[in-house]
mmCIF file of C-alpha atoms in Angstrom:
data_model
loop_
_atom_site.group_PDB
_atom_site.id
_atom_site.type_symbol
_atom_site.label_atom_id
_atom_site.label_comp_id
_atom_site.label_asym_id
_atom_site.label_seq_id
_atom_site.Cartn_x
_atom_site.Cartn_y
_atom_site.Cartn_z
ATOM 1 C CA MET A 13 14.004 -16.711 -7.756
ATOM 2 C CA ILE A 14 14.120 -20.225 -5.157
ATOM 3 C CA PHE A 15 14.704 -17.460 -1.917
ATOM 4 C CA GLU A 16 11.876 -15.169 -3.870
ATOM 5 C CA ARG A 17 9.501 -18.391 -3.291
ATOM 6 C CA ILE A 18 10.245 -18.958 -0.139
ATOM 7 C CA LEU A 19 9.688 -15.060 1.184
ATOM 8 C CA ILE A 20 6.988 -15.456 -0.447
ATOM 9 C CA GLU A 21 5.245 -19.107 1.229
ATOM 10 C CA ARG A 22 6.748 -17.516 4.596
ATOM 11 C CA ALA A 23 4.164 -14.188 3.880
ATOM 12 C CA ARG A 24 1.494 -16.215 3.250
ATOM 13 C CA SER A 25 1.885 -18.241 6.331
ATOM 14 C CA GLY A 26 1.864 -15.498 8.723
ATOM 15 C CA ASP A 27 4.830 -14.248 8.728
ATOM 16 C CA LYS A 28 5.439 -10.923 9.015
ATOM 17 C CA GLN A 29 9.095 -9.710 8.873
ATOM 18 C CA ALA A 30 9.173 -11.953 5.830
ATOM 19 C CA ALA A 31 6.019 -9.777 4.137
ATOM 20 C CA GLU A 32 7.578 -6.834 5.244
ATOM 21 C CA GLN A 33 10.866 -7.816 3.703
ATOM 22 C CA THR A 34 9.214 -8.998 0.433
ATOM 23 C CA VAL A 35 7.070 -5.442 0.503
ATOM 24 C CA ARG A 36 10.945 -3.961 0.693
ATOM 25 C CA ARG A 37 12.008 -5.774 -2.010
ATOM 26 C CA PHE A 38 9.034 -4.958 -4.263
ATOM 27 C CA TYR A 39 8.164 -1.415 -3.060
ATOM 28 C CA PRO A 40 10.275 0.661 -5.340
ATOM 29 C CA ALA A 41 9.681 -1.387 -8.621
ATOM 30 C CA VAL A 42 5.712 -0.951 -8.174
ATOM 31 C CA SER A 43 6.311 3.165 -7.246
ATOM 32 C CA ARG A 44 8.301 3.682 -10.176
ATOM 33 C CA PHE A 45 5.891 1.735 -12.268
ATOM 34 C CA LEU A 46 2.771 3.653 -10.861
ATOM 35 C CA ARG A 47 4.967 7.427 -11.282
ATOM 36 C CA HIS A 48 5.567 6.756 -14.948
ATOM 37 C CA LEU A 49 1.946 6.269 -16.007
ATOM 38 C CA THR A 50 0.399 9.031 -13.428
ATOM 39 C CA TRP A 51 3.029 11.392 -13.658
ATOM 40 C CA ASN A 52 2.881 12.147 -10.021
ATOM 41 C CA HIS A 53 4.086 10.988 -6.972
ATOM 42 C CA GLU A 54 1.643 11.554 -4.415
ATOM 43 C CA ASP A 55 -0.980 9.918 -6.411
ATOM 44 C CA ALA A 56 1.876 6.967 -7.163
ATOM 45 C CA GLN A 57 2.238 6.268 -3.653
ATOM 46 C CA ASP A 58 -0.764 6.436 -3.201
ATOM 47 C CA LEU A 59 -1.243 3.615 -5.875
ATOM 48 C CA ALA A 60 1.535 1.887 -4.759
ATOM 49 C CA GLN A 61 -0.295 1.150 -0.632
ATOM 50 C CA SER A 62 -3.510 0.433 -2.588
ATOM 51 C CA THR A 63 -1.608 -2.410 -4.644
ATOM 52 C CA PHE A 64 0.229 -4.033 -1.809
ATOM 53 C CA LEU A 65 -2.528 -4.032 0.456
ATOM 54 C CA ARG A 66 -4.855 -5.895 -2.498
ATOM 55 C CA ALA A 67 -1.567 -8.192 -3.287
ATOM 56 C CA ALA A 68 -1.807 -9.183 0.610
ATOM 57 C CA GLN A 69 -5.592 -9.752 0.527
ATOM 58 C CA GLY A 70 -5.000 -12.132 -2.662
ATOM 59 C CA LEU A 71 -1.478 -13.745 -1.811
ATOM 60 C CA ASP A 72 -3.767 -17.115 -1.403
ATOM 61 C CA GLU A 73 -3.966 -16.452 -5.156
ATOM 62 C CA PHE A 74 -0.623 -16.504 -6.070
ATOM 63 C CA ARG A 75 0.524 -19.554 -7.735
ATOM 64 C CA PHE A 76 3.784 -19.144 -9.208
ATOM 65 C CA GLN A 77 2.802 -19.422 -12.315
ATOM 66 C CA CYS A 78 4.591 -15.642 -13.315
ATOM 67 C CA THR A 79 6.977 -13.598 -11.329
ATOM 68 C CA PHE A 80 5.762 -12.302 -8.244
ATOM 69 C CA ASN A 81 7.328 -8.661 -9.794
ATOM 70 C CA HIS A 82 5.219 -9.443 -12.246
ATOM 71 C CA TRP A 83 1.963 -10.824 -10.905
ATOM 72 C CA LEU A 84 2.201 -7.191 -8.319
ATOM 73 C CA HIS A 85 2.703 -4.870 -11.247
ATOM 74 C CA LYS A 86 -0.618 -6.482 -12.938
ATOM 75 C CA ILE A 87 -2.320 -5.835 -9.833
ATOM 76 C CA ALA A 88 -0.709 -2.525 -10.136
ATOM 77 C CA TYR A 89 -1.759 -1.703 -13.506
ATOM 78 C CA ARG A 90 -5.473 -2.553 -12.352
ATOM 79 C CA GLU A 91 -5.387 -0.368 -9.587
ATOM 80 C CA TYR A 92 -4.388 2.314 -12.185
ATOM 81 C CA LEU A 93 -7.046 1.988 -14.585
ATOM 82 C CA ARG A 94 -9.656 1.608 -11.397
ATOM 83 C CA TRP A 95 -8.129 5.480 -10.201
ATOM 84 C CA LEU A 96 -8.214 6.598 -14.242
ATOM 85 C CA ARG A 97 -12.515 5.366 -14.057
ATOM 86 C CA ASP A 98 -12.859 7.177 -10.566
ATOM 87 C CA ARG A 99 -11.131 9.988 -11.802
ATOM 88 C CA ARG A 100 -12.986 10.371 -14.914
ATOM 89 C CA GLU A 101 -16.144 10.073 -12.911
ATOM 90 C CA ALA A 102 -15.394 12.581 -10.441
ATOM 91 C CA LEU A 103 -14.444 15.335 -13.048
ATOM 92 C CA PRO A 104 -15.761 18.631 -12.415
ATOM 93 C CA ILE A 105 -18.207 19.577 -15.439
ATOM 94 C CA GLU A 106 -16.293 22.524 -15.903
ATOM 95 C CA GLU A 107 -12.836 20.559 -16.642
ATOM 96 C CA ALA A 108 -15.120 18.503 -18.950
ATOM 97 C CA ALA A 109 -15.936 21.691 -20.744
ATOM 98 C CA SER A 110 -12.896 22.922 -20.751
ATOM 99 C CA VAL A 111 -11.506 20.226 -22.624
ATOM 100 C CA LEU A 112 -14.456 20.120 -25.605
ATOM 101 C CA SER A 113 -13.284 22.351 -28.610
ATOM 102 C CA ALA A 114 -15.160 23.579 -31.694
ATOM 103 C CA ALA A 115 -12.718 21.502 -33.628
ATOM 104 C CA ASN A 116 -13.323 18.134 -32.044
ATOM 105 C CA CYS A 117 -17.573 18.602 -31.354
ATOM 106 C CA GLY A 118 -20.506 19.715 -32.326
ATOM 107 C CA THR A 119 -21.477 23.190 -31.727
ATOM 108 C CA ASP A 120 -24.864 21.736 -29.742
ATOM 109 C CA LEU A 121 -22.696 19.473 -27.653
ATOM 110 C CA ILE A 122 -20.716 23.024 -26.423
ATOM 111 C CA LEU A 123 -23.887 24.584 -25.977
ATOM 112 C CA VAL A 124 -25.523 21.614 -23.496
ATOM 113 C CA PHE A 125 -21.997 22.136 -22.062
ATOM 114 C CA ASP A 126 -22.041 25.893 -21.425
ATOM 115 C CA ALA A 127 -25.696 25.401 -19.958
ATOM 116 C CA LEU A 128 -24.748 22.772 -17.464
#
């Protein structure tokens, strides 16, 4: 824990080697977490990169009230939720229509999707 604090403080002060060491130390756990959520290696890697980018941008906000690992995982989860939201908004209408079925939707709604 003390080593982690020193490493984070050095990274905050602009020490690139400390920043790289921080990424090397925490990247595997964040990546595994995101792979578990997305079930896709490439998406998990993209999200892990954006997680560390956001963490670097907000490093001055980290106050050691929790572990750095926990803080990174919270950022990763927010990145995952943003990814889900963006993905849902970009779902092609054909895929959305295929999700619908007569068992869980009214006939009128299915007709509207078919018309679209």
